[in-house]
Amino acid sequence: MKITAHRGGSSLAPENTLAAFNKAAELGCEWIEIDVQLSIDEVPVVIHDQTVERCTDGSGAVSSMTLDSLKSLDAGLWFGEEFRDERIPTLEETLLLARNTNLNVNIEIKLYRQDDLVLLCEKIKKVIIDLDVEASQILFSSFNIEALKYMQYHQPQIRRGLLVETIPANVLLLLAEIEAYSLHCNYVFLKEQQAKLIKKSGYQLYCYTPNSPQQVSQHWDWGVDMMITDVPQAYINILTYDKFKLINSN
Ligand code: G3P
Ligand code: MG
């Protein structure tokens, strides 16, 4: 039973900020998931939405703003006064924090319409190479299979996970095509038969974003390997409780 902190510990701190990543580390998570896009001056930054409205005090499209403009925004205040002055992190800052806190990073390559796929992939690749990040510390994921194909060719040593909402009929073909490590799907639509097929075919199966362990109590039995959740603390409590029961029953 494995857990990824979705956008960091995003129920306890503003999503996709260093505060959220630190929170995930404090909770003892092994993995965080982050969304990466490019600023207009081509710096990979960590933010989910196409625009900055929801998670900052600014407005406008991420892809139309320089890193300096993005950094001038407050990315914490919307979540709570104690997070005032939190900033949109760069991928570089995030990977450095991950290294210092022993977190592994699921980098979601976030491509909105009009975004330059090659440029985003190249800039992500450069940060990883410049920081000399271990391939085992990273997993790429994307809804855009072309981005994963690009990474397969240019950074083959880093594992790839295909993101889907529902599982398409040709899923095994798609996974084979990118030599995928994992399939990441919405837990709401996953069926037992599909889960079993993916597992039988040798892939890791991840589900996003069940925020209560009760929502996926059966999914573990179907073979799901990882839950990507905003509320890792809910699962960690269960894990700790199970361990406690095990120790005390021996
Ligand atoms: O990686 C799982 C999940 O993050 C995909 O959807 O929209 O939250 O990035 P979204
Ligand atoms: Mg994401």
CSV table of C-alpha atoms and ligand atoms in Angstrom, one decimal:
chain,number,residue,atom,x,y,z
A,1,MET,CA,0.0,0.0,0.0
A,2,LYS,CA,1.8,3.1,-1.2
A,3,ILE,CA,0.8,6.8,-1.1
A,4,THR,CA,1.7,9.8,-3.2
A,5,ALA,CA,1.0,13.3,-1.8
A,6,HIS,CA,-0.9,15.0,-4.6
A,7,ARG,CA,0.5,18.5,-5.3
A,8,GLY,CA,2.3,17.9,-2.0
A,9,GLY,CA,0.4,17.7,1.3
A,10,SER,CA,-2.3,19.8,-0.3
A,11,SER,CA,-5.0,19.5,2.3
A,12,LEU,CA,-2.6,20.9,4.9
A,13,ALA,CA,-0.8,23.6,3.0
A,14,PRO,CA,-1.3,25.4,-0.4
A,15,GLU,CA,-0.9,22.9,-3.2
A,16,ASN,CA,2.3,22.8,-5.3
A,17,THR,CA,4.3,25.0,-2.9
A,18,LEU,CA,7.4,24.2,-0.9
A,19,ALA,CA,5.3,24.4,2.2
A,20,ALA,CA,3.1,21.5,0.8
A,21,PHE,CA,6.2,19.5,-0.1
A,22,ASN,CA,7.7,19.9,3.3
A,23,LYS,CA,4.4,18.9,4.8
A,24,ALA,CA,4.4,15.7,2.8
A,25,ALA,CA,8.0,15.0,4.0
A,26,GLU,CA,6.9,15.6,7.6
A,27,LEU,CA,4.1,13.2,7.2
A,28,GLY,CA,6.6,10.6,6.1
A,29,CYS,CA,5.4,10.3,2.5
A,30,GLU,CA,7.8,8.8,0.0
A,31,TRP,CA,6.4,10.4,-3.1
A,32,ILE,CA,4.9,13.8,-4.1
A,33,GLU,CA,3.1,14.6,-7.3
A,34,ILE,CA,3.7,18.0,-8.9
A,35,ASP,CA,2.4,19.8,-12.0
A,36,VAL,CA,5.0,21.5,-14.2
A,37,GLN,CA,4.5,24.2,-16.8
A,38,LEU,CA,6.7,26.9,-18.4
A,39,SER,CA,6.9,30.6,-17.6
A,40,ILE,CA,7.1,32.8,-20.7
A,41,ASP,CA,10.9,33.0,-20.1
A,42,GLU,CA,11.0,29.2,-20.3
A,43,VAL,CA,11.5,28.3,-16.7
A,44,PRO,CA,9.7,25.2,-15.5
A,45,VAL,CA,7.4,26.2,-12.6
A,46,VAL,CA,5.2,24.1,-10.4
A,47,ILE,CA,1.5,25.1,-10.6
A,48,HIS,CA,-1.6,23.2,-11.7
A,49,ASP,CA,-3.9,25.6,-13.4
A,50,GLN,CA,-3.4,27.3,-16.7
A,51,THR,CA,-3.9,30.6,-14.9
A,52,VAL,CA,-2.7,31.9,-11.6
A,53,GLU,CA,-6.2,33.1,-10.3
A,54,ARG,CA,-7.2,30.2,-8.1
A,55,CYS,CA,-3.9,29.7,-6.2
A,56,THR,CA,-2.4,33.2,-6.1
A,57,ASP,CA,-3.3,36.8,-5.6
A,58,GLY,CA,-2.6,37.6,-9.2
A,59,SER,CA,-4.3,37.0,-12.6
A,60,GLY,CA,-3.3,35.9,-16.0
A,61,ALA,CA,-2.0,32.8,-17.8
A,62,VAL,CA,1.1,31.1,-16.4
A,63,SER,CA,2.5,30.8,-19.9
A,64,SER,CA,2.2,34.6,-20.4
A,65,MET,CA,4.2,35.6,-17.3
A,66,THR,CA,7.9,35.8,-16.6
A,67,LEU,CA,9.4,33.9,-13.7
A,68,ASP,CA,9.9,37.3,-11.9
A,69,SER,CA,6.2,38.1,-12.3
A,70,LEU,CA,5.1,34.7,-11.1
A,71,LYS,CA,7.5,35.0,-8.1
A,72,SER,CA,6.0,38.3,-7.2
A,73,LEU,CA,2.6,36.6,-6.5
A,74,ASP,CA,1.6,35.3,-3.1
A,75,ALA,CA,0.8,31.6,-3.5
A,76,GLY,CA,-0.1,30.9,0.1
A,77,LEU,CA,-2.5,33.5,1.3
A,78,TRP,CA,-5.5,31.9,-0.5
A,79,PHE,CA,-5.1,28.9,1.6
A,80,GLY,CA,-4.5,30.5,5.0
A,81,GLU,CA,-2.9,33.5,6.6
A,82,GLU,CA,0.0,31.3,8.0
A,83,PHE,CA,1.1,30.6,4.5
A,84,ARG,CA,1.4,34.3,3.5
A,85,ASP,CA,4.5,34.9,1.3
A,86,GLU,CA,4.6,31.3,0.0
A,87,ARG,CA,5.7,31.5,-3.7
A,88,ILE,CA,5.2,29.5,-6.8
A,89,PRO,CA,8.2,27.2,-6.8
A,90,THR,CA,10.4,26.4,-9.7
A,91,LEU,CA,11.1,22.7,-10.7
A,92,GLU,CA,14.6,23.3,-9.6
A,93,GLU,CA,13.7,24.5,-6.1
A,94,THR,CA,11.3,21.5,-5.8
A,95,LEU,CA,13.9,18.9,-6.8
A,96,LEU,CA,16.4,20.4,-4.4
A,97,LEU,CA,13.9,20.3,-1.5
A,98,ALA,CA,13.1,16.7,-2.6
A,99,ARG,CA,16.7,15.8,-2.4
A,100,ASN,CA,17.1,17.3,1.1
A,101,THR,CA,14.0,15.6,2.4
A,102,ASN,CA,14.3,12.3,0.7
A,103,LEU,CA,11.1,12.7,-1.4
A,104,ASN,CA,10.6,11.0,-4.7
A,105,VAL,CA,8.9,13.2,-7.3
A,106,ASN,CA,6.2,12.3,-9.8
A,107,ILE,CA,6.6,15.1,-12.3
A,108,GLU,CA,3.3,15.6,-14.2
A,109,ILE,CA,4.2,17.2,-17.5
A,110,LYS,CA,1.3,19.7,-17.8
A,111,LEU,CA,0.5,20.7,-21.3
A,112,TYR,CA,-2.4,23.0,-22.0
A,113,ARG,CA,-3.5,23.9,-25.5
A,114,GLN,CA,-0.9,26.0,-27.4
A,115,ASP,CA,1.9,24.9,-25.0
A,116,ASP,CA,5.1,23.9,-26.7
A,117,LEU,CA,5.6,20.2,-25.9
A,118,VAL,CA,9.2,20.0,-27.0
A,119,LEU,CA,10.3,23.1,-25.2
A,120,LEU,CA,8.6,22.0,-21.9
A,121,CYS,CA,10.2,18.6,-22.1
A,122,GLU,CA,13.6,19.9,-22.9
A,123,LYS,CA,13.5,22.4,-20.1
A,124,ILE,CA,12.4,19.8,-17.6
A,125,LYS,CA,15.2,17.5,-18.8
A,126,LYS,CA,17.8,20.2,-18.4
A,127,VAL,CA,16.9,20.9,-14.8
A,128,ILE,CA,17.1,17.2,-14.0
A,129,ILE,CA,20.5,16.9,-15.7
A,130,ASP,CA,21.9,20.1,-14.2
A,131,LEU,CA,20.9,18.9,-10.7
A,132,ASP,CA,22.1,15.4,-11.5
A,133,VAL,CA,18.9,13.9,-10.0
A,134,GLU,CA,18.9,10.1,-9.7
A,135,ALA,CA,16.5,8.6,-12.3
A,136,SER,CA,15.0,6.4,-9.5
A,137,GLN,CA,13.9,9.6,-7.7
A,138,ILE,CA,11.6,10.6,-10.6
A,139,LEU,CA,8.6,9.4,-12.4
A,140,PHE,CA,7.2,11.3,-15.4
A,141,SER,CA,3.5,11.3,-16.0
A,142,SER,CA,1.3,13.1,-18.5
A,143,PHE,CA,-2.2,13.0,-20.1
A,144,ASN,CA,-0.2,13.8,-23.2
A,145,ILE,CA,1.3,10.6,-24.6
A,146,GLU,CA,3.4,12.6,-27.1
A,147,ALA,CA,5.2,14.2,-24.1
A,148,LEU,CA,5.9,10.7,-22.7
A,149,LYS,CA,7.2,9.5,-26.0
A,150,TYR,CA,9.5,12.5,-26.2
A,151,MET,CA,10.9,11.7,-22.7
A,152,GLN,CA,11.1,8.0,-23.6
A,153,TYR,CA,13.5,9.0,-26.4
A,154,HIS,CA,15.4,11.7,-24.6
A,155,GLN,CA,15.5,10.5,-21.0
A,156,PRO,CA,14.8,6.8,-21.3
A,157,GLN,CA,16.2,5.9,-17.9
A,158,ILE,CA,13.4,7.9,-16.2
A,159,ARG,CA,10.2,5.9,-15.8
A,160,ARG,CA,7.0,6.9,-17.4
A,161,GLY,CA,3.4,6.7,-16.3
A,162,LEU,CA,0.4,7.3,-18.6
A,163,LEU,CA,-2.3,9.5,-17.1
A,164,VAL,CA,-5.9,8.7,-18.2
A,165,GLU,CA,-9.3,9.6,-16.8
A,166,THR,CA,-10.9,6.4,-17.9
A,167,ILE,CA,-9.1,3.4,-19.2
A,168,PRO,CA,-9.3,3.3,-23.1
A,169,ALA,CA,-9.9,0.0,-24.9
A,170,ASN,CA,-6.4,0.2,-26.5
A,171,VAL,CA,-4.6,0.9,-23.1
A,172,LEU,CA,-2.2,-2.0,-23.4
A,173,LEU,CA,-1.1,-0.8,-26.8
A,174,LEU,CA,-0.5,2.7,-25.5
A,175,LEU,CA,1.4,1.4,-22.5
A,176,ALA,CA,3.6,-0.8,-24.7
A,177,GLU,CA,4.2,2.0,-27.1
A,178,ILE,CA,5.9,4.2,-24.4
A,179,GLU,CA,7.4,1.3,-22.5
A,180,ALA,CA,5.4,2.5,-19.5
A,181,TYR,CA,6.1,1.8,-15.9
A,182,SER,CA,2.7,2.7,-14.7
A,183,LEU,CA,-0.9,3.6,-15.6
A,184,HIS,CA,-2.5,6.4,-13.5
A,185,CYS,CA,-6.3,6.5,-13.6
A,186,ASN,CA,-9.2,8.2,-11.9
A,187,TYR,CA,-10.2,5.8,-9.1
A,188,VAL,CA,-13.9,6.7,-9.7
A,189,PHE,CA,-14.1,4.9,-13.0
A,190,LEU,CA,-11.7,2.0,-12.5
A,191,LYS,CA,-13.3,-1.5,-12.7
A,192,GLU,CA,-12.0,-4.6,-11.1
A,193,GLN,CA,-11.5,-6.4,-14.5
A,194,GLN,CA,-9.5,-3.5,-15.8
A,195,ALA,CA,-7.3,-3.3,-12.8
A,196,LYS,CA,-6.6,-7.0,-13.0
A,197,LEU,CA,-5.8,-6.8,-16.7
A,198,ILE,CA,-3.3,-4.0,-16.1
A,199,LYS,CA,-1.7,-5.8,-13.2
A,200,LYS,CA,-1.5,-9.1,-15.2
A,201,SER,CA,0.2,-7.2,-17.9
A,202,GLY,CA,3.0,-6.2,-15.6
A,203,TYR,CA,2.3,-2.5,-15.0
A,204,GLN,CA,2.1,-0.5,-11.8
A,205,LEU,CA,-1.4,0.8,-11.3
A,206,TYR,CA,-1.9,4.2,-9.6
A,207,CYS,CA,-5.2,5.9,-8.8
A,208,TYR,CA,-5.9,9.6,-8.3
A,209,THR,CA,-7.4,11.3,-6.3
A,210,PRO,CA,-9.2,9.4,-3.6
A,211,ASN,CA,-9.3,11.7,-0.6
A,212,SER,CA,-10.8,9.2,1.8
A,213,PRO,CA,-9.4,5.6,2.3
A,214,GLN,CA,-13.0,4.3,2.4
A,215,GLN,CA,-13.4,5.3,-1.3
A,216,VAL,CA,-10.8,2.8,-2.4
A,217,SER,CA,-11.0,0.0,0.2
A,218,GLN,CA,-11.7,-2.5,-2.6
A,219,HIS,CA,-9.1,-1.1,-5.0
A,220,TRP,CA,-6.2,-2.4,-3.0
A,221,ASP,CA,-7.7,-5.9,-3.4
A,222,TRP,CA,-7.8,-5.4,-7.2
A,223,GLY,CA,-4.1,-4.8,-7.2
A,224,VAL,CA,-3.8,-1.0,-7.2
A,225,ASP,CA,-0.3,-0.2,-6.1
A,226,MET,CA,-0.5,3.6,-5.3
A,227,MET,CA,-3.1,6.1,-4.3
A,228,ILE,CA,-2.3,9.7,-5.3
A,229,THR,CA,-4.2,11.7,-2.7
A,230,ASP,CA,-4.6,15.2,-1.2
A,231,VAL,CA,-5.0,13.6,2.2
A,232,PRO,CA,-2.0,11.3,2.7
A,233,GLN,CA,-2.4,11.7,6.5
A,234,ALA,CA,-5.7,9.7,6.4
A,235,TYR,CA,-3.9,6.7,4.8
A,236,ILE,CA,-0.8,7.0,7.0
A,237,ASN,CA,-3.0,6.8,10.1
A,238,ILE,CA,-4.4,3.6,8.8
A,239,LEU,CA,-0.9,2.2,7.9
A,240,THR,CA,0.3,3.1,11.4
A,241,TYR,CA,-2.7,1.5,13.0
A,242,ASP,CA,-2.2,-1.7,10.9
A,243,LYS,CA,1.4,-1.8,12.0
A,244,PHE,CA,0.4,-1.3,15.6
A,245,LYS,CA,-2.1,-4.1,15.4
A,246,LEU,CA,0.5,-6.4,13.8
A,247,ILE,CA,3.1,-5.7,16.5
A,248,ASN,CA,0.6,-6.1,19.3
A,249,SER,CA,-0.8,-9.4,17.9
A,250,ASN,CA,2.6,-11.1,17.9
B,1,G3P,O1,-1.3,12.9,-11.4
B,1,G3P,C1,-2.6,12.7,-11.0
B,1,G3P,C2,-3.4,14.0,-11.1
B,1,G3P,O2,-2.6,15.1,-10.7
B,1,G3P,C3,-3.9,14.3,-12.5
B,1,G3P,O3,-4.8,15.3,-12.6
B,1,G3P,O4,-5.6,17.6,-12.9
B,1,G3P,O5,-4.8,16.9,-10.6
B,1,G3P,O6,-3.2,17.2,-12.4
B,1,G3P,P1,-4.6,16.8,-12.1
B,2,MG,MG,-1.3,16.6,-11.5
